[in-house]
Coordinates of C-alpha atoms and ligand atoms in Angstrom, one line a residue:
X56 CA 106.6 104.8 -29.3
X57 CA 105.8 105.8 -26.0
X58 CA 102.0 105.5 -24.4
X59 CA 102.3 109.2 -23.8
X60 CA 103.4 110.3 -27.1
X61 CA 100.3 108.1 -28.7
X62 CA 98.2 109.9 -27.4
X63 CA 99.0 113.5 -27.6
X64 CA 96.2 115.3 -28.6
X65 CA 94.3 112.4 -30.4
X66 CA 91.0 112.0 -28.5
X67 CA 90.5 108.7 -30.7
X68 CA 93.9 107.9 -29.7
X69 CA 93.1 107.9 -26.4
X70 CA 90.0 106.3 -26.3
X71 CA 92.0 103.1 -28.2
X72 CA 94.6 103.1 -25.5
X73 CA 91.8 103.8 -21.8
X74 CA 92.8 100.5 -20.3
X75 CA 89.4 100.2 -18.5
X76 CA 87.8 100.3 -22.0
X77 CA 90.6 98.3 -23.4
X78 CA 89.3 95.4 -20.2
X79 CA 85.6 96.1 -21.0
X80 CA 85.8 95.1 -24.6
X81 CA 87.4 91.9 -24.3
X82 CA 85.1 91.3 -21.4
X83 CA 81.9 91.8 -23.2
X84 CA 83.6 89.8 -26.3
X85 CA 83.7 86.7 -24.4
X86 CA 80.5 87.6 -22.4
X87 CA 78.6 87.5 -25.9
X88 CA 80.5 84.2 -26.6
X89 CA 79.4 82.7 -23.4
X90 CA 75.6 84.1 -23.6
X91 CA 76.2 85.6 -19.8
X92 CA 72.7 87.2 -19.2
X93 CA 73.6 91.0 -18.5
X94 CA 72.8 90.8 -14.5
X95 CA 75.9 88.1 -14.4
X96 CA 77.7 90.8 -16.6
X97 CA 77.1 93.3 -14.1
X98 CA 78.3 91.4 -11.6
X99 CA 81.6 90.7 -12.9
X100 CA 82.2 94.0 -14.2
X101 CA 82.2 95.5 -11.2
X102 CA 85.0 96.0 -9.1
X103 CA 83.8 94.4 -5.4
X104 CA 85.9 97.1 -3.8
X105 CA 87.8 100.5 -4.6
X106 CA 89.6 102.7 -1.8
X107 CA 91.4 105.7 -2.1
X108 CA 93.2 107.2 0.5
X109 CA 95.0 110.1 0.9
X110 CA 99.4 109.6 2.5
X111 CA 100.6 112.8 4.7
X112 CA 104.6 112.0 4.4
X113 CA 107.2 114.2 5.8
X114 CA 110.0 114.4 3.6
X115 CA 113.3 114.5 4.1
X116 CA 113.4 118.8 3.8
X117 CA 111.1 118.4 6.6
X118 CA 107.8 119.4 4.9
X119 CA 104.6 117.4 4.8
X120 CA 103.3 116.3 1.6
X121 CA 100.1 114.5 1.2
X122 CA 100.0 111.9 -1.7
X123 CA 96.9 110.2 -2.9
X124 CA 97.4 106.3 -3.2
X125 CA 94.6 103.6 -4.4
X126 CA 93.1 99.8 -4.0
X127 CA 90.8 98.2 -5.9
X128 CA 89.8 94.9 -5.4
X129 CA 87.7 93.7 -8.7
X130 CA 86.6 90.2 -7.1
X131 CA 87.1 87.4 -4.2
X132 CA 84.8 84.9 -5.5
X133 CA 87.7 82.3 -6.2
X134 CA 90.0 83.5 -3.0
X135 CA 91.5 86.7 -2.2
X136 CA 92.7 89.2 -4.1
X137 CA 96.0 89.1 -5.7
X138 CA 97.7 92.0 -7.7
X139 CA 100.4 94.7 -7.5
X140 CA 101.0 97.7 -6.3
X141 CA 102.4 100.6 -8.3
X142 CA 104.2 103.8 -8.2
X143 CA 104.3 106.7 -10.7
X144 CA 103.1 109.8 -11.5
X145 CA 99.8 109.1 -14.0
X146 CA 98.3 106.6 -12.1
X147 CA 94.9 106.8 -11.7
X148 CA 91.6 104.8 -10.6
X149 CA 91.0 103.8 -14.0
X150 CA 94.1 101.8 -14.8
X151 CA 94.2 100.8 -11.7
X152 CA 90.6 99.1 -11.7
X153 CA 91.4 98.1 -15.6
X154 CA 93.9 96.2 -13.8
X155 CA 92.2 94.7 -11.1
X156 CA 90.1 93.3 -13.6
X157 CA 92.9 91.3 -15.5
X158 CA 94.3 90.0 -12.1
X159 CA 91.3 88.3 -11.4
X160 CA 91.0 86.6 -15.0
X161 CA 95.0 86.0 -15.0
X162 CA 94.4 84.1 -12.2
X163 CA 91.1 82.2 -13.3
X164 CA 93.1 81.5 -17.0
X165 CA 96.2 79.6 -14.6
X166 CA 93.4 78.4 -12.0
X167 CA 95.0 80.0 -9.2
X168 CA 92.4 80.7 -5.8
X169 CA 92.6 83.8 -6.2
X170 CA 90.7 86.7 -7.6
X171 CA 92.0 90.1 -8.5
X172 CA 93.1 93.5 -7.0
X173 CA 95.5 96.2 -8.0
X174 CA 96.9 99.6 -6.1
X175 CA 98.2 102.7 -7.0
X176 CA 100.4 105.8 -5.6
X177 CA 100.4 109.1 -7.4
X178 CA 104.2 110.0 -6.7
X179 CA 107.5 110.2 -8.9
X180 CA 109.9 107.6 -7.5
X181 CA 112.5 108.9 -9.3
X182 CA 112.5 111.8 -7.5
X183 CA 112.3 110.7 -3.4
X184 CA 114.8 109.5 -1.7
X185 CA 114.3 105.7 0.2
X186 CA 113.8 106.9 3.1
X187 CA 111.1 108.8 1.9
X188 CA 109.6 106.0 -0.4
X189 CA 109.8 103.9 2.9
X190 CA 108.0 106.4 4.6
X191 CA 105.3 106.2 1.6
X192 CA 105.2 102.5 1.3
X193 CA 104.6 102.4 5.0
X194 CA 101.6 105.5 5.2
X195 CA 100.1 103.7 2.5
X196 CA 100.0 100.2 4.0
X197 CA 98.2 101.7 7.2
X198 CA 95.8 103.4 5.6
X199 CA 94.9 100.2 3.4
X200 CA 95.6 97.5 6.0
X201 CA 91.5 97.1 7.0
X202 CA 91.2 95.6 3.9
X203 CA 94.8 93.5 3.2
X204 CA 95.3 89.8 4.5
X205 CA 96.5 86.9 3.6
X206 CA 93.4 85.9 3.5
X207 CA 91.8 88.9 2.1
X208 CA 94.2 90.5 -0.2
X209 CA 97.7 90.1 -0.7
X210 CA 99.5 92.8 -3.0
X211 CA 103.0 92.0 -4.7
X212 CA 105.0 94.3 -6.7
X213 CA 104.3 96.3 -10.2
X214 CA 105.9 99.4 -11.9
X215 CA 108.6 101.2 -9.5
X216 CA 108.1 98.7 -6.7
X217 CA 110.4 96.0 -5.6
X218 CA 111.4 92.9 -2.9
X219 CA 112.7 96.0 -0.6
X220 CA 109.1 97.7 -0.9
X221 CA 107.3 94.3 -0.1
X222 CA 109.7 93.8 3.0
X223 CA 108.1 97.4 4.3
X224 CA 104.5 96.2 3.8
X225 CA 105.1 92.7 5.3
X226 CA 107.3 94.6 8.3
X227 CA 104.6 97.7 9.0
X228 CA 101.8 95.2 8.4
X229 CA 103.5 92.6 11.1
X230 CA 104.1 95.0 13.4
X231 CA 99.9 96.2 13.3
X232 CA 99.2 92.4 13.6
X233 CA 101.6 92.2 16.5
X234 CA 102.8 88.8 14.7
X235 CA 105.4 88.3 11.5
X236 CA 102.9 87.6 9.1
X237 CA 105.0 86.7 5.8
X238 CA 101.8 85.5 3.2
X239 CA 100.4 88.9 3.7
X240 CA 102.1 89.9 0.2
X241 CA 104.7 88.3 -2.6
X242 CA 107.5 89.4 -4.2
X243 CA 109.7 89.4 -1.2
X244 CA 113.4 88.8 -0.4
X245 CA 114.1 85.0 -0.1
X246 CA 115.2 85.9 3.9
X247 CA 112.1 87.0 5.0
X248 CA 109.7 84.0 3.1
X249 CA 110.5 84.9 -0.8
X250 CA 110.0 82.3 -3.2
X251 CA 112.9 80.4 -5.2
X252 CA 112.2 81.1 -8.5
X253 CA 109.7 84.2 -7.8
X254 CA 112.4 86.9 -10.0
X255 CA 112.7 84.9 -13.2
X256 CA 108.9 83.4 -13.1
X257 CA 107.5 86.1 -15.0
X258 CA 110.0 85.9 -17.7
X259 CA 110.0 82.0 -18.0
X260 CA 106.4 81.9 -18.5
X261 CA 106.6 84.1 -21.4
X262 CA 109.4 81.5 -22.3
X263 CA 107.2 78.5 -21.1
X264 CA 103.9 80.3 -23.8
X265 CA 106.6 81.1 -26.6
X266 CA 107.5 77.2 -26.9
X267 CA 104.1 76.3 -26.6
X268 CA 103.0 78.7 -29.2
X269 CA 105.8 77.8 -32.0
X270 CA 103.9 74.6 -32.3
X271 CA 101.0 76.5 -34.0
X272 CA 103.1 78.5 -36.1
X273 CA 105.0 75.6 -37.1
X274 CA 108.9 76.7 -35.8
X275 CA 111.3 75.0 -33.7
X276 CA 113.3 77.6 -31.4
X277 CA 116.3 77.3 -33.2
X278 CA 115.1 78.7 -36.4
X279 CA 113.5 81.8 -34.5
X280 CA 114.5 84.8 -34.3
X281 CA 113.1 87.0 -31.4
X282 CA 112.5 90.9 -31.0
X283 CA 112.6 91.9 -27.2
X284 CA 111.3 95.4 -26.0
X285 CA 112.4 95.8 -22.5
X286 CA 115.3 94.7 -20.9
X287 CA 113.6 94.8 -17.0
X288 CA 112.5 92.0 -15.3
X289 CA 110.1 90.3 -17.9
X290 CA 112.1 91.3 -21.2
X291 CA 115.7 90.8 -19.7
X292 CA 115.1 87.4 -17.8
X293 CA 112.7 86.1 -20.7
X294 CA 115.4 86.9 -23.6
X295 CA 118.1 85.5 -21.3
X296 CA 115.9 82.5 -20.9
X297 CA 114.6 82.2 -24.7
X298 CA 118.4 82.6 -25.7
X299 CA 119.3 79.4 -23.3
X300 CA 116.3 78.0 -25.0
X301 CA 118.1 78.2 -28.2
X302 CA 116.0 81.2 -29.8
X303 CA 118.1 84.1 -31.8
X304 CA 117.4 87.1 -29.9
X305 CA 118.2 89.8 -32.2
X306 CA 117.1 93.2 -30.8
X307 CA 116.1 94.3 -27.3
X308 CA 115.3 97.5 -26.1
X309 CA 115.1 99.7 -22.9
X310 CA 114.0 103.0 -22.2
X311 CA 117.2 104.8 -23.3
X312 CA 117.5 103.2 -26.5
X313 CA 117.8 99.7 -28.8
X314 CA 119.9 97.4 -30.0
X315 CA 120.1 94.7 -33.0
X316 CA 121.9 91.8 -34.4
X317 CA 120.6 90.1 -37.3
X318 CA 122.9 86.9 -36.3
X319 CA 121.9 87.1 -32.8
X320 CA 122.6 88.9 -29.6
X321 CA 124.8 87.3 -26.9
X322 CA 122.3 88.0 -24.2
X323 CA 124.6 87.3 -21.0
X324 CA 127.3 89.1 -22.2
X325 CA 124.4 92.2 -23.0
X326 CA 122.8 91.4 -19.8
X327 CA 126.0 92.0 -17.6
X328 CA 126.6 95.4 -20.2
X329 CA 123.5 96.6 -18.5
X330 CA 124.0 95.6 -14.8
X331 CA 126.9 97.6 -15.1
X332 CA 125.9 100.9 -16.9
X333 CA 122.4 100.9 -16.0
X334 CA 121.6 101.2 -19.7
X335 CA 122.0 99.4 -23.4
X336 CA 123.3 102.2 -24.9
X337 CA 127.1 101.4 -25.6
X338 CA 127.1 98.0 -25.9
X339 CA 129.8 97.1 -28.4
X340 CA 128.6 94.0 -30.3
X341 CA 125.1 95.5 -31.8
X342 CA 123.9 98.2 -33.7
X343 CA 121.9 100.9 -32.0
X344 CA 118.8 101.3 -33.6
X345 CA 115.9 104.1 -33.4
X346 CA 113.4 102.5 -30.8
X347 CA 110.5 103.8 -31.9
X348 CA 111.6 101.3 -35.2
X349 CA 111.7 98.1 -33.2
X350 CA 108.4 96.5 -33.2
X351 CA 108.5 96.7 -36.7
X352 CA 111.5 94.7 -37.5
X353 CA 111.8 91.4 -39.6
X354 CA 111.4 88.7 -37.2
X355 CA 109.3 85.9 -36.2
X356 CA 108.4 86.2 -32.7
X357 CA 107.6 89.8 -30.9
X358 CA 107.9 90.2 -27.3
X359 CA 106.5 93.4 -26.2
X360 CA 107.9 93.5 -22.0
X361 CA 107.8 97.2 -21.6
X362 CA 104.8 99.2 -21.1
X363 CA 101.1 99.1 -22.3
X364 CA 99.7 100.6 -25.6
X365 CA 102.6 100.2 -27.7
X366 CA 100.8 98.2 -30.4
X367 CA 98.1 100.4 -31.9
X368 CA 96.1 101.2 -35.1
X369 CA 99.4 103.4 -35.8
X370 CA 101.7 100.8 -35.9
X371 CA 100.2 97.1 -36.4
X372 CA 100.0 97.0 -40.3
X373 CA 103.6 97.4 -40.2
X374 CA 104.5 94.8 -37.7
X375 CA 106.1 91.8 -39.6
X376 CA 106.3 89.1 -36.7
X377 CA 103.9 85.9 -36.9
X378 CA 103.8 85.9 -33.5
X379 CA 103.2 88.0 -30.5
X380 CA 104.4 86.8 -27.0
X381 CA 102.8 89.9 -24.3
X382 CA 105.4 89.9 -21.6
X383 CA 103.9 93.1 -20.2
X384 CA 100.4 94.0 -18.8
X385 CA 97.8 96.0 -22.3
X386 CA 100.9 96.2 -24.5
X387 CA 98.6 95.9 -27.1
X388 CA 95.1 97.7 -27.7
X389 CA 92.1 95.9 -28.6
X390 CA 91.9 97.6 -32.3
X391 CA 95.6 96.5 -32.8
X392 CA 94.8 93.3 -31.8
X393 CA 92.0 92.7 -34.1
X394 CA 93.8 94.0 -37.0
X395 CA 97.3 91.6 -36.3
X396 CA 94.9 88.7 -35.7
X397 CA 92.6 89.2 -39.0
X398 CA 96.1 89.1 -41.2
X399 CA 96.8 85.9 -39.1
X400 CA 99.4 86.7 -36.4
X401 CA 98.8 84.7 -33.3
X402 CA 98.7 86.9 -30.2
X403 CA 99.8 85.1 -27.0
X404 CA 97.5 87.5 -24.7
X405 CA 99.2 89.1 -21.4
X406 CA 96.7 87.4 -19.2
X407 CA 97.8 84.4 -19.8
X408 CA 101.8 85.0 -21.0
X409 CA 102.6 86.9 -18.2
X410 CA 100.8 84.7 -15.5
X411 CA 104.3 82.9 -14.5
X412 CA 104.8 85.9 -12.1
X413 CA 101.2 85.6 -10.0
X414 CA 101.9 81.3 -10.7
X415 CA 104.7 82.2 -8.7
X416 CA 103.4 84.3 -6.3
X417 CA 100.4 81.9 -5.7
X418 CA 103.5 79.3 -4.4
X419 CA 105.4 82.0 -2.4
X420 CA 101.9 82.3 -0.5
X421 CA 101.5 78.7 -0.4
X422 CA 104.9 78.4 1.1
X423 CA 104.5 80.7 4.0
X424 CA 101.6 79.5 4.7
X425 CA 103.2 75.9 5.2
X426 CA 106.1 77.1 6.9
X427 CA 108.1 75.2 4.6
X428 CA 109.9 76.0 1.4
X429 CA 110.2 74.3 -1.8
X430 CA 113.6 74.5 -4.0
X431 CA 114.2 76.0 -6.9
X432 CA 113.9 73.1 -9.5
X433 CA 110.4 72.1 -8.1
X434 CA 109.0 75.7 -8.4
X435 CA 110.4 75.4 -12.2
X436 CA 108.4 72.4 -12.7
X437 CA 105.6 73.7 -10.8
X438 CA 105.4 76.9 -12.9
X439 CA 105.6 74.7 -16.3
X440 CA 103.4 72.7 -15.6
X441 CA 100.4 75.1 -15.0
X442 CA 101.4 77.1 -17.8
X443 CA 101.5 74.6 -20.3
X444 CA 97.9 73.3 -18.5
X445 CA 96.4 76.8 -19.0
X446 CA 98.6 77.1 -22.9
X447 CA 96.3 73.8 -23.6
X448 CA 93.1 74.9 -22.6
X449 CA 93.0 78.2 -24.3
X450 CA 94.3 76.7 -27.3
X451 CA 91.5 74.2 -26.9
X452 CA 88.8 76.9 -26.0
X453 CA 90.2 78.9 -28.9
X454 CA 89.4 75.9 -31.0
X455 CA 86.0 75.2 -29.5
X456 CA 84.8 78.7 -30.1
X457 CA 86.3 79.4 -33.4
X458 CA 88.9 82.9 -31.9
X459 CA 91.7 84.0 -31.4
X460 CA 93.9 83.2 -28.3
X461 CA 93.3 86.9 -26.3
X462 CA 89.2 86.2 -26.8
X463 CA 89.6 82.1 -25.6
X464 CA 91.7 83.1 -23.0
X465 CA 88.9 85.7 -21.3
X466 CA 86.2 82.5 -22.3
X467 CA 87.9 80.7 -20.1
X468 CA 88.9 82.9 -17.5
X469 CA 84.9 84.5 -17.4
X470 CA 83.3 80.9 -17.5
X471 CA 85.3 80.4 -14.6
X472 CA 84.5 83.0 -12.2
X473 CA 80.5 82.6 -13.2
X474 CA 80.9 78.8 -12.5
X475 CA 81.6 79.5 -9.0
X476 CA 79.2 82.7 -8.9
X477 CA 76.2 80.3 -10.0
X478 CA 77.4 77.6 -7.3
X479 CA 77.9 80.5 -4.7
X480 CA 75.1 81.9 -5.2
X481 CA 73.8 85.5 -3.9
X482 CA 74.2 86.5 -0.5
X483 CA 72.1 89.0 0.7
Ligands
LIG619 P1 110.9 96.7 -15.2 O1 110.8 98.0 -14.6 O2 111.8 95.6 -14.6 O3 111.4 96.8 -16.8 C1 110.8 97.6 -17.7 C2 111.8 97.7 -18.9 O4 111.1 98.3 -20.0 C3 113.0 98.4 -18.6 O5 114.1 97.8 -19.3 C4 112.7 99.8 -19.2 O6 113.9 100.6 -19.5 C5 112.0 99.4 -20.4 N1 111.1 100.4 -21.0 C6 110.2 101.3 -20.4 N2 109.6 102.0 -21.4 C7 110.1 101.6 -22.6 C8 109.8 102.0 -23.9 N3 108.9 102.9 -24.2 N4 110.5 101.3 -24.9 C9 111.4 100.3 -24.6 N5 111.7 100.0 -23.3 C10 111.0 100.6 -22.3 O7 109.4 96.2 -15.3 P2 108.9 94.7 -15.5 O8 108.6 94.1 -14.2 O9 109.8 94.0 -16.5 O10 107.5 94.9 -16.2 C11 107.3 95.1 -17.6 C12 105.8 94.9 -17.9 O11 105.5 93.6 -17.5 C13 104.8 95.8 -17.2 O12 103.7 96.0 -18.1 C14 104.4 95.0 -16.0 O13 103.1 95.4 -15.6 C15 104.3 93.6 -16.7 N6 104.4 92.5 -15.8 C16 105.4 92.3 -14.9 C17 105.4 91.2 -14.1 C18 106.6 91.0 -13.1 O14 106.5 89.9 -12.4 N7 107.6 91.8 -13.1 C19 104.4 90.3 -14.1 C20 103.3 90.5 -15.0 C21 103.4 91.6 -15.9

């Protein structure tokens, strides 16, 4: 089930799937559960920061089109803002300051200095050609640079943005500066200051949260049998991961179509099937299922590493998995949430399952900073170790406060940021 097709012409549809609201009701969930009096509230709901700025790009027919691009930086009280930047055709200010807000409790749940931003361009990827999308990515990174720095805010990828668009930043950025600066985002090619380990971090967090969240539900990888949607960067390198684990992946899914094997996909050999077609459809050893089916197979674990609002009100009754690992960023909406977690289904929340990505990104930062690069085997340890830190003390704060994981995991994250506002003080 698409986002879009969920909320065709369903005003309560749509109001269940706003990601700002979806933000603001876990936020005031855990503000109630830490008795935050509402002038702390107000500060933390508000987003420090919001820009939007407006691209003129000559494209490659030789006309000038003028896109409209955004930045919102939610908070800096822990350290500058981390988040992505991305491209497509719906964005808008209030997904992207929904998603400035979850950056900065992401980081606070993995205790990263940083606090959260996100941007946005309004454009169809799909559609221009590199040069123009350099062109883009490089009009947009003027017109936001007066508020960007390593020290500031330091963007990394998110939908339809990649290593190559980070390069463009950290090149047009440089070249302002008048010196390389290579912390000014993540997310970049290993040549020009990447991070070992930065591509698969995403996904082996979600691996990392899976093995740490079989332990409440009692299963041992091996006896687990995993649904997958998304086959990118999150779904494809965490089944490929979870399957190396030991785990029975038995359906994954990409935008095209799914696929299932009750016995157990090979993921490799369905992982090279897609580096060379582009899609799953055709692979031999599977059947090919309806998608819009998928969620709602017979398994134990769920993965959802595709888009947001794909768990709703319409769907959750039917979903059979005991456990729900988010790879991706809202896949499911607050309502769905409360209904899977009242029958008992333990919901690994995105802002803290998906946090191996920004875990990473905090090291890649670290790195360039230091001039001095750490191999792949100690980012791996690095990045297990804080996730199965931050695993620990949601469970714990989950424990402490009698709720679910998604509700400890904003406790914690909230508690944090108004620690350091009370210590910090007001300036004015
Ligand atoms: P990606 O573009 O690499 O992959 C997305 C995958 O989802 C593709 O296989 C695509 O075909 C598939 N897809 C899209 N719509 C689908 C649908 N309706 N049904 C089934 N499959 C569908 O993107 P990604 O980087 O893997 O990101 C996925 C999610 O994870 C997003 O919500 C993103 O914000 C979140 N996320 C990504 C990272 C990261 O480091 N990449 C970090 C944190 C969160």
């Amino acid at each position: 089930m698409s986002s879009g097709h969920a909320l065709a012409n369903d005003p309560a549809m749509q109001e269940e799937c706003n990601p700002f609201l979806s933000m603001a009701r876990g936020f005031n969930t855990a503000a109630d559960h830490l008795e935050l009096d509402e002038g702390l509230r107000d500060v933390l709901r508000s987003p420090d920061r919001e820009l939007k700025v407006s691209l003129p790009v000559r494209m490659d027919d030789g006309r000038v089109k003028v896109f409209t691009g955004y930045r919102v930086q939610h908070n800096t009280l822990r350290g500058p803002c981390k988040g992505g930047i991305r491209f497509a055709p719906d964005v808008n200010l209030d997904e992207v300051r929904a998603l400035a807000a979850w950056m900065t409790w992401k980081c606070s749940v993995v205790n990263l200095p940083f606090g959260g931003g996100k941007g946005g361009v309004i454009c169809d990827p799909r559609t221009m050609s590199k040069g123009e999308l350099e062109r883009l990515t490089r009009a947009y990174t003027i017109a936001i640079m007066d508020i960007l720095g390593p020290d500031r805010d330091v963007p990394a990828p998110d939908m339809n943005t990649n290593e190559q668009t980070m390069a463009w930043i950290m090149d047009t950025y440089s070249m302002h500066a008048r010196r390389t600066t290579t912390a000014i985002v993540t997310g970049k090619p290993l040549s020009i200051g990447g991070s070992q380990g930065r591509r698969e971090a995403t996904g082996r967090g979600v691996m990392i949260s899976a093995n740490q969240a079989l332990k409440i539900v009692g299963l041992r990888p091996e006896d687990t049998r995993v649904v997958v949607q998304g086959s990118g960067n999150v779904g494809g390198i965490g089944a490929l991961l979870m399957h190396q684990e030991g785990y029975r992946i038995t359906s994954l899914s990409d935008m095209y179509g799914c696929i299932y094997n009750e016995n157990g996909l090979d993921v490799p050999a369905v992982m090279l099937h897609l580096k060379e077609t582009g899609r799953l459809e055709g692979y031999a050893e599977a059947e090919h299922i309806e998608s819009s089916t998928q969620l709602e197979l017979d398994c134990d674990v769920l993965v959802p590493a595709a888009t947001e609002n794909q768990i709703t009100s319409r769907n959750a009754d039917r979903i059979q998995a005991k456990l729900i690992v988010e790879g991706a960023n809202g896949p499911t909406t607050a309502v769905a949430s409360k209904m899977l977690e009242d029958r008992g289904v333990v919901i690994v929340p995105d802002i803290l399952a998906n946090a191996g990505g920004v875990t990473v990104s905090y090291f890649e930062w670290v790195q360039d900073r230091m001039g001095y690069f750490w191999t792949q085997e100690i980012v791996n340890s690095r990045l297990e170790q804080i996730m199965v830190q931050a695993f620990d003390e949601v469970a714990e704060t989950a424990k402490r406060y009698q709720v679910g994981l998604r509700t400890a995991a904003y406790i914690l994250a909230i508690d944090r940021v108004a620690t350091v506002y009370r210590m910090r003080g007001l300036f004015s």
